[in-house]
């Protein structure tokens, strides 16, 4: 085996890029970069019943958006092409034939229904289901009958007896599996398409993969894969299985769990930033240790220097949505305003607050509104509720707001403010400031007694950003209308 460092991410195109998958891809990518090796994206699509159209393309697009770039893959080719398993069927066939010829695999003529029925019986007897040994041997007469019946065999791998297979996992240490009781397993279905456990070995070997980092759910597949490496006399890659990601209740995250946003695309649509997601994902299982012990903010470049499997935990990681928001807020704050405006625009358009093709002035106004909230947003879709008060005609007053507007000084304060605004030759932050000063002089009300009713009357809210600026951006006409409505 060469000493080349080659890692791969091998998604099955069964749906959107999930946070778990994105983490796996990221860890493989980071280790490849850290060790100066290659990172490959391969598509494992031999379970055709589960394939979803365009899922592979979409997953790759989202990986690219995250900044996880690959050196070889379906879209860009490479020295070990093709990188999509369904394009490699003739390659697998050769190796299946080899195992058949060497007696390490055999044709099984049982139908799917027969195997399912067997499985049911085993379960009913309280046994762990496995393929019965009786299928290993078929007399030539039986075979002739089956062929006459039009049966097409599948290929099973013959699992050796009395063996122990040891996975030397780079994260979990030695994990031992007994071969007895495992049962033979299907490596090629009757339609000639190999199963995952077979194709993955052929590809990892032929593509010279040095390290396989993947989710813990694949740990139990690994002994079967080790058997196939052994059958061919190949040296397996090094394995590293990542612990689960749990939800906030400490339960295994299911894809239907609605307490967590699970797909990268959803984060992207909500206006999360790729850098923040990468930073968040890497901390789901990895920690920097050493000098960077307490540090939590890492750029991709930092991570390429720091990442190592020694610092990946074997205990499950807990997905903390509040931390994801915090992390994204951290990165949002650092971005140039115009970039954030571009991310906010589609949300404001979708909400019907602004035209699809805003005028220069409208754009400028949006820019100033976004500037008010850049510090405070966790993700850009939040601009819609935050900025609604600038775009909607109707202000809704809750009980607390109504209580404030019933205070005795309110009519006098609002009427005076309205008058000063109407009389001001111009409408801008300075004139608004001056008007408020004048109201104070005129009525003697100041501080909270003055500002709170104005804020609540115009925005419906007790808290918010800088009052003068807010009033300015709402616009003179709207402000006067709202004051008039409260006064009437
Ligand atoms: N295709 C498998 C999956 O999507 C990955 C298997 C592997 O990495 O070996 O879960």
PDB file of C-alpha atoms in Angstrom, residues 183-383:
ATOM      1  CA  UNK A 183     -24.687 -15.053   9.003  1.00  0.00           C
ATOM      2  CA  UNK A 184     -23.710 -14.815   5.371  1.00  0.00           C
ATOM      3  CA  UNK A 185     -24.655 -11.558   3.727  1.00  0.00           C
ATOM      4  CA  UNK A 186     -25.781 -10.461   0.307  1.00  0.00           C
ATOM      5  CA  UNK A 187     -23.084  -8.877  -1.814  1.00  0.00           C
ATOM      6  CA  UNK A 188     -24.942  -8.819  -5.109  1.00  0.00           C
ATOM      7  CA  UNK A 189     -28.681  -8.698  -5.689  1.00  0.00           C
ATOM      8  CA  UNK A 190     -30.431 -10.716  -8.387  1.00  0.00           C
ATOM      9  CA  UNK A 191     -30.444  -7.680 -10.667  1.00  0.00           C
ATOM     10  CA  UNK A 192     -26.629  -7.700 -10.672  1.00  0.00           C
ATOM     11  CA  UNK A 193     -26.272  -4.602  -8.527  1.00  0.00           C
ATOM     12  CA  UNK A 194     -23.937  -5.043  -5.568  1.00  0.00           C
ATOM     13  CA  UNK A 195     -24.829  -4.056  -2.043  1.00  0.00           C
ATOM     14  CA  UNK A 196     -23.200  -1.231  -0.129  1.00  0.00           C
ATOM     15  CA  UNK A 197     -20.955  -3.486   1.967  1.00  0.00           C
ATOM     16  CA  UNK A 198     -19.371  -4.937  -1.136  1.00  0.00           C
ATOM     17  CA  UNK A 199     -19.145  -1.900  -3.384  1.00  0.00           C
ATOM     18  CA  UNK A 200     -17.682   0.250  -0.622  1.00  0.00           C
ATOM     19  CA  UNK A 201     -14.747  -2.137  -0.185  1.00  0.00           C
ATOM     20  CA  UNK A 202     -13.994  -2.379  -3.884  1.00  0.00           C
ATOM     21  CA  UNK A 203     -14.080   1.383  -4.235  1.00  0.00           C
ATOM     22  CA  UNK A 204     -12.102   2.207  -1.127  1.00  0.00           C
ATOM     23  CA  UNK A 205      -9.457  -0.263  -2.259  1.00  0.00           C
ATOM     24  CA  UNK A 206      -9.297   0.787  -5.898  1.00  0.00           C
ATOM     25  CA  UNK A 207      -9.413   4.471  -5.006  1.00  0.00           C
ATOM     26  CA  UNK A 208      -6.564   3.921  -2.539  1.00  0.00           C
ATOM     27  CA  UNK A 209      -8.485   5.373   0.383  1.00  0.00           C
ATOM     28  CA  UNK A 210      -6.221   5.590   3.427  1.00  0.00           C
ATOM     29  CA  UNK A 211      -8.728   6.692   6.092  1.00  0.00           C
ATOM     30  CA  UNK A 212     -12.470   6.144   6.332  1.00  0.00           C
ATOM     31  CA  UNK A 213     -14.185   8.581   8.659  1.00  0.00           C
ATOM     32  CA  UNK A 214     -17.909   7.944   8.882  1.00  0.00           C
ATOM     33  CA  UNK A 215     -20.841   7.773  11.247  1.00  0.00           C
ATOM     34  CA  UNK A 216     -21.094   5.274  14.057  1.00  0.00           C
ATOM     35  CA  UNK A 217     -24.069   3.637  12.353  1.00  0.00           C
ATOM     36  CA  UNK A 218     -21.535   2.027  10.019  1.00  0.00           C
ATOM     37  CA  UNK A 219     -19.401   0.463  12.743  1.00  0.00           C
ATOM     38  CA  UNK A 220     -21.385  -2.791  12.638  1.00  0.00           C
ATOM     39  CA  UNK A 221     -20.837  -2.972   8.862  1.00  0.00           C
ATOM     40  CA  UNK A 222     -17.090  -2.777   9.298  1.00  0.00           C
ATOM     41  CA  UNK A 223     -16.419  -6.447  10.242  1.00  0.00           C
ATOM     42  CA  UNK A 224     -18.219  -7.527   7.063  1.00  0.00           C
ATOM     43  CA  UNK A 225     -16.094  -5.136   5.086  1.00  0.00           C
ATOM     44  CA  UNK A 226     -12.970  -6.466   6.804  1.00  0.00           C
ATOM     45  CA  UNK A 227     -13.938  -9.980   5.671  1.00  0.00           C
ATOM     46  CA  UNK A 228     -14.086  -8.817   2.090  1.00  0.00           C
ATOM     47  CA  UNK A 229     -10.678  -7.149   2.345  1.00  0.00           C
ATOM     48  CA  UNK A 230      -9.361 -10.384   3.785  1.00  0.00           C
ATOM     49  CA  UNK A 231     -10.965 -12.483   1.045  1.00  0.00           C
ATOM     50  CA  UNK A 232      -9.088 -10.465  -1.576  1.00  0.00           C
ATOM     51  CA  UNK A 233      -5.903 -10.257   0.455  1.00  0.00           C
ATOM     52  CA  UNK A 234      -6.087  -6.466   0.591  1.00  0.00           C
ATOM     53  CA  UNK A 235      -5.016  -4.236   3.421  1.00  0.00           C
ATOM     54  CA  UNK A 236      -7.990  -2.264   4.771  1.00  0.00           C
ATOM     55  CA  UNK A 237      -7.882   1.484   5.302  1.00  0.00           C
ATOM     56  CA  UNK A 238      -7.862   2.971   8.783  1.00  0.00           C
ATOM     57  CA  UNK A 239     -11.327   3.429  10.205  1.00  0.00           C
ATOM     58  CA  UNK A 240     -12.690   6.164  12.431  1.00  0.00           C
ATOM     59  CA  UNK A 241     -16.338   6.118  13.464  1.00  0.00           C
ATOM     60  CA  UNK A 242     -17.898   9.345  14.676  1.00  0.00           C
ATOM     61  CA  UNK A 243     -20.249   9.190  17.641  1.00  0.00           C
ATOM     62  CA  UNK A 244     -23.873  10.097  17.226  1.00  0.00           C
ATOM     63  CA  UNK A 245     -25.307  13.570  17.337  1.00  0.00           C
ATOM     64  CA  UNK A 246     -28.024  13.763  19.995  1.00  0.00           C
ATOM     65  CA  UNK A 247     -30.840  16.274  20.198  1.00  0.00           C
ATOM     66  CA  UNK A 248     -31.231  18.577  23.163  1.00  0.00           C
ATOM     67  CA  UNK A 249     -33.212  15.948  25.069  1.00  0.00           C
ATOM     68  CA  UNK A 250     -30.189  13.669  24.819  1.00  0.00           C
ATOM     69  CA  UNK A 251     -32.010  11.376  22.412  1.00  0.00           C
ATOM     70  CA  UNK A 252     -30.699  10.060  19.151  1.00  0.00           C
ATOM     71  CA  UNK A 253     -31.630  12.601  16.546  1.00  0.00           C
ATOM     72  CA  UNK A 254     -34.144  11.285  14.075  1.00  0.00           C
ATOM     73  CA  UNK A 255     -34.659  12.841  10.688  1.00  0.00           C
ATOM     74  CA  UNK A 256     -38.216  13.657  11.673  1.00  0.00           C
ATOM     75  CA  UNK A 257     -37.195  15.519  14.809  1.00  0.00           C
ATOM     76  CA  UNK A 258     -38.609  18.987  14.384  1.00  0.00           C
ATOM     77  CA  UNK A 259     -36.835  20.489  17.354  1.00  0.00           C
ATOM     78  CA  UNK A 260     -33.709  20.793  15.222  1.00  0.00           C
ATOM     79  CA  UNK A 261     -33.172  22.238  11.789  1.00  0.00           C
ATOM     80  CA  UNK A 262     -31.483  19.266  10.165  1.00  0.00           C
ATOM     81  CA  UNK A 263     -30.543  20.090   6.614  1.00  0.00           C
ATOM     82  CA  UNK A 264     -27.801  22.393   5.398  1.00  0.00           C
ATOM     83  CA  UNK A 265     -30.093  23.763   2.742  1.00  0.00           C
ATOM     84  CA  UNK A 266     -32.532  24.952   5.385  1.00  0.00           C
ATOM     85  CA  UNK A 267     -29.786  26.819   7.195  1.00  0.00           C
ATOM     86  CA  UNK A 268     -28.715  28.365   3.948  1.00  0.00           C
ATOM     87  CA  UNK A 269     -32.287  29.429   3.167  1.00  0.00           C
ATOM     88  CA  UNK A 270     -32.682  30.995   6.588  1.00  0.00           C
ATOM     89  CA  UNK A 271     -29.601  33.129   6.096  1.00  0.00           C
ATOM     90  CA  UNK A 272     -26.995  31.250   8.091  1.00  0.00           C
ATOM     91  CA  UNK A 273     -23.401  31.658   6.981  1.00  0.00           C
ATOM     92  CA  UNK A 274     -21.273  28.779   5.754  1.00  0.00           C
ATOM     93  CA  UNK A 275     -18.363  29.754   8.028  1.00  0.00           C
ATOM     94  CA  UNK A 276     -20.613  29.621  11.073  1.00  0.00           C
ATOM     95  CA  UNK A 277     -22.029  26.225  10.167  1.00  0.00           C
ATOM     96  CA  UNK A 278     -18.559  24.800   9.578  1.00  0.00           C
ATOM     97  CA  UNK A 279     -17.397  26.194  12.904  1.00  0.00           C
ATOM     98  CA  UNK A 280     -20.446  24.790  14.668  1.00  0.00           C
ATOM     99  CA  UNK A 281     -20.221  21.362  13.011  1.00  0.00           C
ATOM    100  CA  UNK A 282     -16.576  20.850  13.812  1.00  0.00           C
ATOM    101  CA  UNK A 283     -17.330  21.276  17.504  1.00  0.00           C
ATOM    102  CA  UNK A 284     -19.854  18.428  17.324  1.00  0.00           C
ATOM    103  CA  UNK A 285     -17.293  15.919  18.455  1.00  0.00           C
ATOM    104  CA  UNK A 286     -13.980  17.708  18.060  1.00  0.00           C
ATOM    105  CA  UNK A 287     -12.287  20.107  20.466  1.00  0.00           C
ATOM    106  CA  UNK A 288      -8.989  21.872  19.949  1.00  0.00           C
ATOM    107  CA  UNK A 289      -7.229  21.110  23.238  1.00  0.00           C
ATOM    108  CA  UNK A 290      -3.814  22.555  24.075  1.00  0.00           C
ATOM    109  CA  UNK A 291      -3.341  26.317  23.799  1.00  0.00           C
ATOM    110  CA  UNK A 292      -6.609  26.766  21.974  1.00  0.00           C
ATOM    111  CA  UNK A 293      -8.452  24.902  24.772  1.00  0.00           C
ATOM    112  CA  UNK A 294     -11.253  27.337  25.497  1.00  0.00           C
ATOM    113  CA  UNK A 295     -11.406  28.913  22.089  1.00  0.00           C
ATOM    114  CA  UNK A 296     -14.582  28.278  20.088  1.00  0.00           C
ATOM    115  CA  UNK A 297     -14.238  30.403  16.990  1.00  0.00           C
ATOM    116  CA  UNK A 298     -12.271  28.783  14.194  1.00  0.00           C
ATOM    117  CA  UNK A 299     -11.943  29.681  10.571  1.00  0.00           C
ATOM    118  CA  UNK A 300     -11.555  26.916   8.038  1.00  0.00           C
ATOM    119  CA  UNK A 301      -7.877  27.840   7.766  1.00  0.00           C
ATOM    120  CA  UNK A 302      -7.426  27.476  11.536  1.00  0.00           C
ATOM    121  CA  UNK A 303      -9.131  24.115  11.421  1.00  0.00           C
ATOM    122  CA  UNK A 304      -6.921  22.834   8.636  1.00  0.00           C
ATOM    123  CA  UNK A 305      -3.974  23.543  10.913  1.00  0.00           C
ATOM    124  CA  UNK A 306      -5.542  22.194  14.108  1.00  0.00           C
ATOM    125  CA  UNK A 307      -7.795  19.308  13.233  1.00  0.00           C
ATOM    126  CA  UNK A 308      -6.846  15.833  14.363  1.00  0.00           C
ATOM    127  CA  UNK A 309      -8.686  12.613  15.109  1.00  0.00           C
ATOM    128  CA  UNK A 310      -6.979  12.351  18.502  1.00  0.00           C
ATOM    129  CA  UNK A 311      -9.185  15.224  19.621  1.00  0.00           C
ATOM    130  CA  UNK A 312     -12.410  13.665  18.372  1.00  0.00           C
ATOM    131  CA  UNK A 313     -14.552  12.381  21.210  1.00  0.00           C
ATOM    132  CA  UNK A 314     -16.059   8.935  21.340  1.00  0.00           C
ATOM    133  CA  UNK A 315     -19.044  10.183  23.314  1.00  0.00           C
ATOM    134  CA  UNK A 316     -22.052  11.548  21.503  1.00  0.00           C
ATOM    135  CA  UNK A 317     -22.268  15.244  20.732  1.00  0.00           C
ATOM    136  CA  UNK A 318     -25.342  17.229  21.707  1.00  0.00           C
ATOM    137  CA  UNK A 319     -26.804  19.533  19.125  1.00  0.00           C
ATOM    138  CA  UNK A 320     -27.342  22.889  20.800  1.00  0.00           C
ATOM    139  CA  UNK A 321     -29.531  25.055  18.577  1.00  0.00           C
ATOM    140  CA  UNK A 322     -28.962  28.124  20.753  1.00  0.00           C
ATOM    141  CA  UNK A 323     -25.241  27.735  20.220  1.00  0.00           C
ATOM    142  CA  UNK A 324     -25.735  27.488  16.471  1.00  0.00           C
ATOM    143  CA  UNK A 325     -27.617  30.792  16.619  1.00  0.00           C
ATOM    144  CA  UNK A 326     -24.965  32.357  18.799  1.00  0.00           C
ATOM    145  CA  UNK A 327     -22.253  31.180  16.444  1.00  0.00           C
ATOM    146  CA  UNK A 328     -24.011  32.557  13.406  1.00  0.00           C
ATOM    147  CA  UNK A 329     -24.644  35.864  15.109  1.00  0.00           C
ATOM    148  CA  UNK A 330     -20.944  36.055  15.812  1.00  0.00           C
ATOM    149  CA  UNK A 331     -20.109  35.683  12.126  1.00  0.00           C
ATOM    150  CA  UNK A 332     -22.961  37.883  10.901  1.00  0.00           C
ATOM    151  CA  UNK A 333     -21.727  40.784  13.003  1.00  0.00           C
ATOM    152  CA  UNK A 334     -18.341  40.624  11.342  1.00  0.00           C
ATOM    153  CA  UNK A 335     -19.572  40.749   7.771  1.00  0.00           C
ATOM    154  CA  UNK A 336     -19.707  43.915   5.671  1.00  0.00           C
ATOM    155  CA  UNK A 337     -23.168  45.456   5.824  1.00  0.00           C
ATOM    156  CA  UNK A 338     -23.789  45.154   2.091  1.00  0.00           C
ATOM    157  CA  UNK A 339     -23.255  41.425   2.204  1.00  0.00           C
ATOM    158  CA  UNK A 340     -25.852  41.093   4.975  1.00  0.00           C
ATOM    159  CA  UNK A 341     -28.244  43.328   3.056  1.00  0.00           C
ATOM    160  CA  UNK A 342     -28.010  40.979   0.089  1.00  0.00           C
ATOM    161  CA  UNK A 343     -28.846  38.033   2.328  1.00  0.00           C
ATOM    162  CA  UNK A 344     -31.774  39.880   3.915  1.00  0.00           C
ATOM    163  CA  UNK A 345     -33.316  41.168   0.688  1.00  0.00           C
ATOM    164  CA  UNK A 346     -34.919  37.899  -0.447  1.00  0.00           C
ATOM    165  CA  UNK A 347     -36.597  37.526   2.925  1.00  0.00           C
ATOM    166  CA  UNK A 348     -37.977  41.046   2.836  1.00  0.00           C
ATOM    167  CA  UNK A 349     -39.170  40.468  -0.704  1.00  0.00           C
ATOM    168  CA  UNK A 350     -40.824  37.200   0.171  1.00  0.00           C
ATOM    169  CA  UNK A 351     -42.620  38.902   3.040  1.00  0.00           C
ATOM    170  CA  UNK A 352     -43.934  41.447   0.526  1.00  0.00           C
ATOM    171  CA  UNK A 353     -42.161  44.339   2.266  1.00  0.00           C
ATOM    172  CA  UNK A 354     -40.239  45.457  -0.783  1.00  0.00           C
ATOM    173  CA  UNK A 355     -40.351  45.108  -4.539  1.00  0.00           C
ATOM    174  CA  UNK A 356     -38.348  42.423  -6.275  1.00  0.00           C
ATOM    175  CA  UNK A 357     -36.526  45.166  -8.070  1.00  0.00           C
ATOM    176  CA  UNK A 358     -36.174  47.892  -5.440  1.00  0.00           C
ATOM    177  CA  UNK A 359     -35.396  51.478  -6.409  1.00  0.00           C
ATOM    178  CA  UNK A 360     -32.150  53.061  -5.245  1.00  0.00           C
ATOM    179  CA  UNK A 361     -33.922  54.883  -2.454  1.00  0.00           C
ATOM    180  CA  UNK A 362     -35.776  51.824  -1.322  1.00  0.00           C
ATOM    181  CA  UNK A 363     -32.520  49.886  -1.320  1.00  0.00           C
ATOM    182  CA  UNK A 364     -30.808  52.617   0.707  1.00  0.00           C
ATOM    183  CA  UNK A 365     -33.602  52.547   3.226  1.00  0.00           C
ATOM    184  CA  UNK A 366     -33.417  48.769   3.524  1.00  0.00           C
ATOM    185  CA  UNK A 367     -29.689  49.075   3.971  1.00  0.00           C
ATOM    186  CA  UNK A 368     -30.136  51.426   6.901  1.00  0.00           C
ATOM    187  CA  UNK A 369     -32.813  49.245   8.435  1.00  0.00           C
ATOM    188  CA  UNK A 370     -30.625  46.151   8.177  1.00  0.00           C
ATOM    189  CA  UNK A 371     -27.779  48.144   9.739  1.00  0.00           C
ATOM    190  CA  UNK A 372     -29.957  48.648  12.818  1.00  0.00           C
ATOM    191  CA  UNK A 373     -30.312  44.892  13.306  1.00  0.00           C
ATOM    192  CA  UNK A 374     -27.089  43.375  12.019  1.00  0.00           C
ATOM    193  CA  UNK A 375     -25.709  43.074  15.556  1.00  0.00           C
ATOM    194  CA  UNK A 376     -28.766  41.404  16.900  1.00  0.00           C
ATOM    195  CA  UNK A 377     -29.853  38.893  14.255  1.00  0.00           C
ATOM    196  CA  UNK A 378     -28.993  35.217  14.665  1.00  0.00           C
ATOM    197  CA  UNK A 379     -29.783  34.602  11.011  1.00  0.00           C
ATOM    198  CA  UNK A 380     -31.031  36.772   8.206  1.00  0.00           C
ATOM    199  CA  UNK A 381     -34.616  35.479   8.021  1.00  0.00           C
ATOM    200  CA  UNK A 382     -35.090  37.168  11.385  1.00  0.00           C
ATOM    201  CA  UNK A 383     -35.026  40.499   9.602  1.00  0.00           C
TER     202      UNK A 383
END
